[in-house]
Amino acid sequence: MRQKLVAGNWKMHGSQQMVKHLLEKMLSQQAPSAKLLVFPPYPYLSQAIQLLAKSEIGIGAQDCSQADEGAYTGEVSAKMLADLGVSHVLLGHSERRQYHAETDALVLEKAKRVLAADLIPVVCVGETLAQREAGETNKVVLQQLTPLIEKLTLAQLQKVVVAYEPVWAIGTGLTATPEQAQEVHAFLRSVVAKVDKELAAKMLFLYGGSMKPDNAASLLKMPDIDGGLIGGASLDADQFLAIGKAAE
Ligand code: PGA
């Protein structure tokens, strides 16, 4: 059995006050049996780590540099994130791909750094509306996943989490139907199964894209949907925990 993982991607939202309020509210409520994880913006990682020190809630960063260290002004390395105490790093989110021209090759380089720092990469894949309408969904996600499965070792792949986030569903209120999401998740798992069946059976595939308390249960009960990557609804403790409970 794969333990469900419900992760909150806060994107570029928050303040010290908001982080305190949100995390204290989460801590005051009964934790769901699903594993919870939050991805605060860099400046609030330390604060989140301190606030969550005694809890089971994991903390991840939203990105990292492809470089190890050196003259890369403005960048943050996976090594620094590990030093700080985060456990996961989100990579290849569609907003990074769209606004920062991140390619699959770059995402692979970043994933290698994350793994070398002994952290878990959560790699996002997903098609645009035009690509879905052109019937290219599987082709697109396959192209995004392939560099990882070709270039990482089996031991490295065992640590990778994949998030399927159809670009047309992110922040739009449009959610993939449970059947649409399941179809892509099953396809991605079948691709991994060609590399190694046991790896595929254990790998976590999260769904992201307007997941809310009212649609979470139907998505999370699908056999190949192992959790969620939640944007908007993760900024509200009640909604985020409700999604965590829907995963039980
Ligand atoms: P959303 O964002 O839940 O607001 O659609 C998901 C994401 O981008 O990770």
XYZ file of C-alpha atoms and ligand atoms in Angstrom:
257
model
C 0.000 0.000 0.000
C 1.270 3.440 -0.894
C 0.704 6.032 1.847
C -1.163 9.018 0.409
C 0.749 12.287 0.252
C -1.017 15.634 0.291
C 1.298 18.540 -0.478
C 0.570 22.251 -0.348
C 2.287 24.464 -2.899
C 2.008 27.964 -1.452
C 3.621 29.519 -4.555
C 4.539 33.210 -4.018
C 2.052 33.808 -1.224
C 2.487 34.611 2.425
C 4.124 36.678 5.124
C 5.646 35.718 8.459
C 2.301 36.391 10.068
C 0.394 34.285 7.562
C 2.842 31.375 7.910
C 2.486 31.425 11.701
C -1.284 31.619 11.528
C -1.665 28.905 8.872
C 0.732 26.406 10.440
C -0.489 26.957 14.000
C -4.032 26.390 12.814
C -2.980 23.185 11.052
C -1.184 21.989 14.187
C -4.205 22.682 16.386
C -6.340 20.234 14.438
C -6.268 16.475 14.281
C -3.783 15.294 11.693
C -5.115 13.070 8.901
C -3.478 9.706 8.275
C -2.227 10.954 4.913
C 1.293 12.396 4.969
C 1.191 16.187 4.767
C 3.846 18.364 3.200
C 4.055 22.116 2.636
C 6.112 24.071 0.109
C 6.504 27.621 1.503
C 8.452 30.317 -0.376
C 12.213 30.319 0.431
C 12.149 33.196 2.965
C 9.689 31.311 5.176
C 11.320 27.888 5.109
C 13.218 28.425 8.366
C 10.156 29.706 10.119
C 8.096 26.743 8.881
C 10.819 24.315 9.947
C 10.794 25.779 13.454
C 7.016 25.791 13.734
C 6.709 22.216 12.455
C 9.715 20.824 14.343
C 7.634 18.548 16.554
C 5.067 17.596 13.936
C 4.907 14.973 11.205
C 4.266 17.588 8.522
C 7.095 17.670 5.997
C 8.600 20.786 4.419
C 9.794 21.275 0.895
C 11.167 24.066 -1.269
C 9.481 25.134 -4.502
C 12.600 24.954 -6.663
C 16.394 24.832 -6.493
C 19.393 25.600 -8.652
C 20.869 23.146 -11.125
C 24.305 24.215 -9.869
C 26.019 22.888 -6.779
C 27.501 26.167 -5.580
C 29.360 29.192 -6.857
C 28.762 32.439 -8.700
C 25.034 32.073 -9.352
C 23.529 35.212 -7.848
C 20.008 34.719 -6.617
C 20.091 30.934 -6.772
C 19.567 28.481 -3.930
C 21.234 25.068 -4.019
C 19.765 21.728 -3.020
C 22.680 21.379 -0.598
C 21.609 24.575 1.195
C 18.053 23.328 1.400
C 19.239 20.062 2.906
C 21.385 22.013 5.366
C 18.316 24.008 6.368
C 16.318 20.850 7.007
C 13.790 20.513 4.192
C 12.905 17.042 2.925
C 11.451 17.635 -0.557
C 12.021 19.949 -3.534
C 9.384 20.704 -6.139
C 10.791 20.678 -9.666
C 9.520 21.539 -13.123
C 6.272 23.138 -12.005
C 4.452 24.457 -15.067
C 4.896 28.025 -13.800
C 8.671 27.451 -13.782
C 8.482 25.938 -17.251
C 6.320 28.814 -18.509
C 7.902 31.876 -16.872
C 11.479 30.675 -16.479
C 11.803 28.600 -19.634
C 12.672 25.453 -17.686
C 13.243 22.496 -19.962
C 13.087 18.772 -19.277
C 16.900 18.672 -19.444
C 17.168 21.386 -16.783
C 14.633 19.615 -14.573
C 16.776 16.472 -14.833
C 19.907 18.399 -13.756
C 18.022 19.836 -10.794
C 16.666 16.399 -9.870
C 20.234 15.058 -9.789
C 21.251 17.850 -7.375
C 18.244 17.211 -5.175
C 19.001 13.484 -5.024
C 22.683 14.107 -4.368
C 21.650 16.236 -1.381
C 19.583 13.295 -0.154
C 16.298 15.108 -0.702
C 13.185 13.949 -2.527
C 12.364 15.568 -5.869
C 8.669 16.075 -6.636
C 8.698 16.445 -10.405
C 5.717 18.033 -12.145
C 4.489 17.036 -15.583
C 1.368 18.041 -17.460
C -0.109 19.160 -20.742
C -1.638 22.474 -21.823
C -5.244 22.707 -22.996
C -4.126 22.939 -26.631
C -2.038 19.793 -26.218
C -4.943 17.915 -24.600
C -7.308 19.019 -27.353
C -4.798 17.856 -29.940
C -4.765 14.424 -28.279
C -1.145 14.866 -27.198
C -1.490 14.425 -23.430
C 0.340 11.106 -23.177
C 3.005 12.218 -25.628
C 3.704 15.374 -23.614
C 3.894 13.725 -20.194
C 5.996 10.904 -21.637
C 8.443 13.437 -23.038
C 8.654 15.148 -19.637
C 9.170 11.905 -17.717
C 11.566 10.182 -20.126
C 14.822 12.029 -19.264
C 14.360 11.066 -15.621
C 13.730 7.393 -16.255
C 16.511 7.183 -18.796
C 19.188 9.056 -16.881
C 18.549 8.338 -13.217
C 19.554 5.058 -11.615
C 16.987 2.713 -10.154
C 18.100 3.699 -6.653
C 17.585 7.371 -7.523
C 14.209 6.754 -9.140
C 13.025 5.037 -5.980
C 13.066 8.454 -4.292
C 11.266 10.387 -7.027
C 7.660 11.552 -6.638
C 5.787 12.579 -9.791
C 2.994 15.158 -9.822
C 0.631 15.191 -12.789
C -0.644 18.730 -13.125
C -2.602 19.488 -16.277
C -1.690 23.120 -16.983
C -5.293 23.980 -17.885
C -6.442 22.909 -14.408
C -3.922 24.917 -12.360
C -5.535 27.827 -10.566
C -8.410 27.857 -13.049
C -11.108 26.080 -11.062
C -11.202 23.487 -13.849
C -10.303 20.089 -12.474
C -9.488 16.994 -14.464
C -12.252 14.456 -13.898
C -11.180 11.512 -11.740
C -11.269 9.383 -14.914
C -9.112 11.825 -16.923
C -6.564 12.048 -14.106
C -6.589 8.286 -13.488
C -5.968 7.620 -17.179
C -2.822 9.750 -17.199
C -1.615 8.385 -13.854
C -2.071 4.812 -15.057
C -0.196 5.684 -18.245
C 2.706 7.225 -16.310
C 2.870 4.216 -14.000
C 2.903 1.887 -17.010
C 5.860 3.824 -18.423
C 7.764 3.378 -15.157
C 6.748 -0.304 -15.054
C 8.686 -0.832 -18.275
C 11.804 0.133 -16.321
C 10.954 -1.801 -13.177
C 7.639 -3.225 -12.014
C 8.360 -2.930 -8.311
C 9.494 0.670 -8.733
C 6.242 1.475 -10.552
C 4.154 -0.188 -7.865
C 5.817 1.919 -5.164
C 6.140 5.268 -6.941
C 3.829 8.064 -5.807
C 1.874 9.930 -8.477
C 0.151 13.052 -7.148
C -2.594 14.916 -8.968
C -2.590 18.718 -8.976
C -4.889 21.286 -10.523
C -7.761 22.928 -8.628
C -8.031 20.117 -6.108
C -10.462 21.261 -3.405
C -12.242 19.597 -0.467
C -15.320 18.950 -2.604
C -13.540 17.126 -5.440
C -10.611 15.594 -3.545
C -12.256 12.366 -2.404
C -13.358 11.328 -5.890
C -9.867 11.986 -7.290
C -7.994 10.405 -4.397
C -9.960 7.181 -4.486
C -8.738 6.397 -7.997
C -6.279 3.477 -7.924
C -3.286 5.329 -9.378
C -3.775 8.707 -7.676
C -1.573 8.641 -4.596
C -2.181 12.129 -3.324
C -2.488 15.748 -4.306
C -0.405 18.809 -5.005
C -2.616 21.622 -3.809
C -2.153 25.282 -4.683
C -4.968 27.661 -3.730
C -6.677 25.401 -1.198
C -3.409 24.822 0.688
C -3.440 28.450 1.867
C -6.447 27.661 4.042
C -5.790 25.274 6.950
C -9.348 23.918 7.013
C -9.434 23.241 3.290
C -5.969 21.702 3.228
C -6.727 19.395 6.157
C -10.084 18.482 4.625
C -8.207 17.322 1.516
C -5.822 15.400 3.778
C -8.795 13.667 5.369
C -10.344 12.953 1.962
C -7.192 10.986 1.197
C -7.784 8.541 4.044
P -4.107 24.923 -7.749
O -2.525 24.808 -7.977
O -4.502 23.891 -6.730
O -4.323 26.327 -7.238
O -4.757 24.688 -9.066
C -1.894 23.561 -8.064
C -0.406 23.744 -8.335
O -0.044 24.575 -9.161
O 0.447 23.062 -7.730
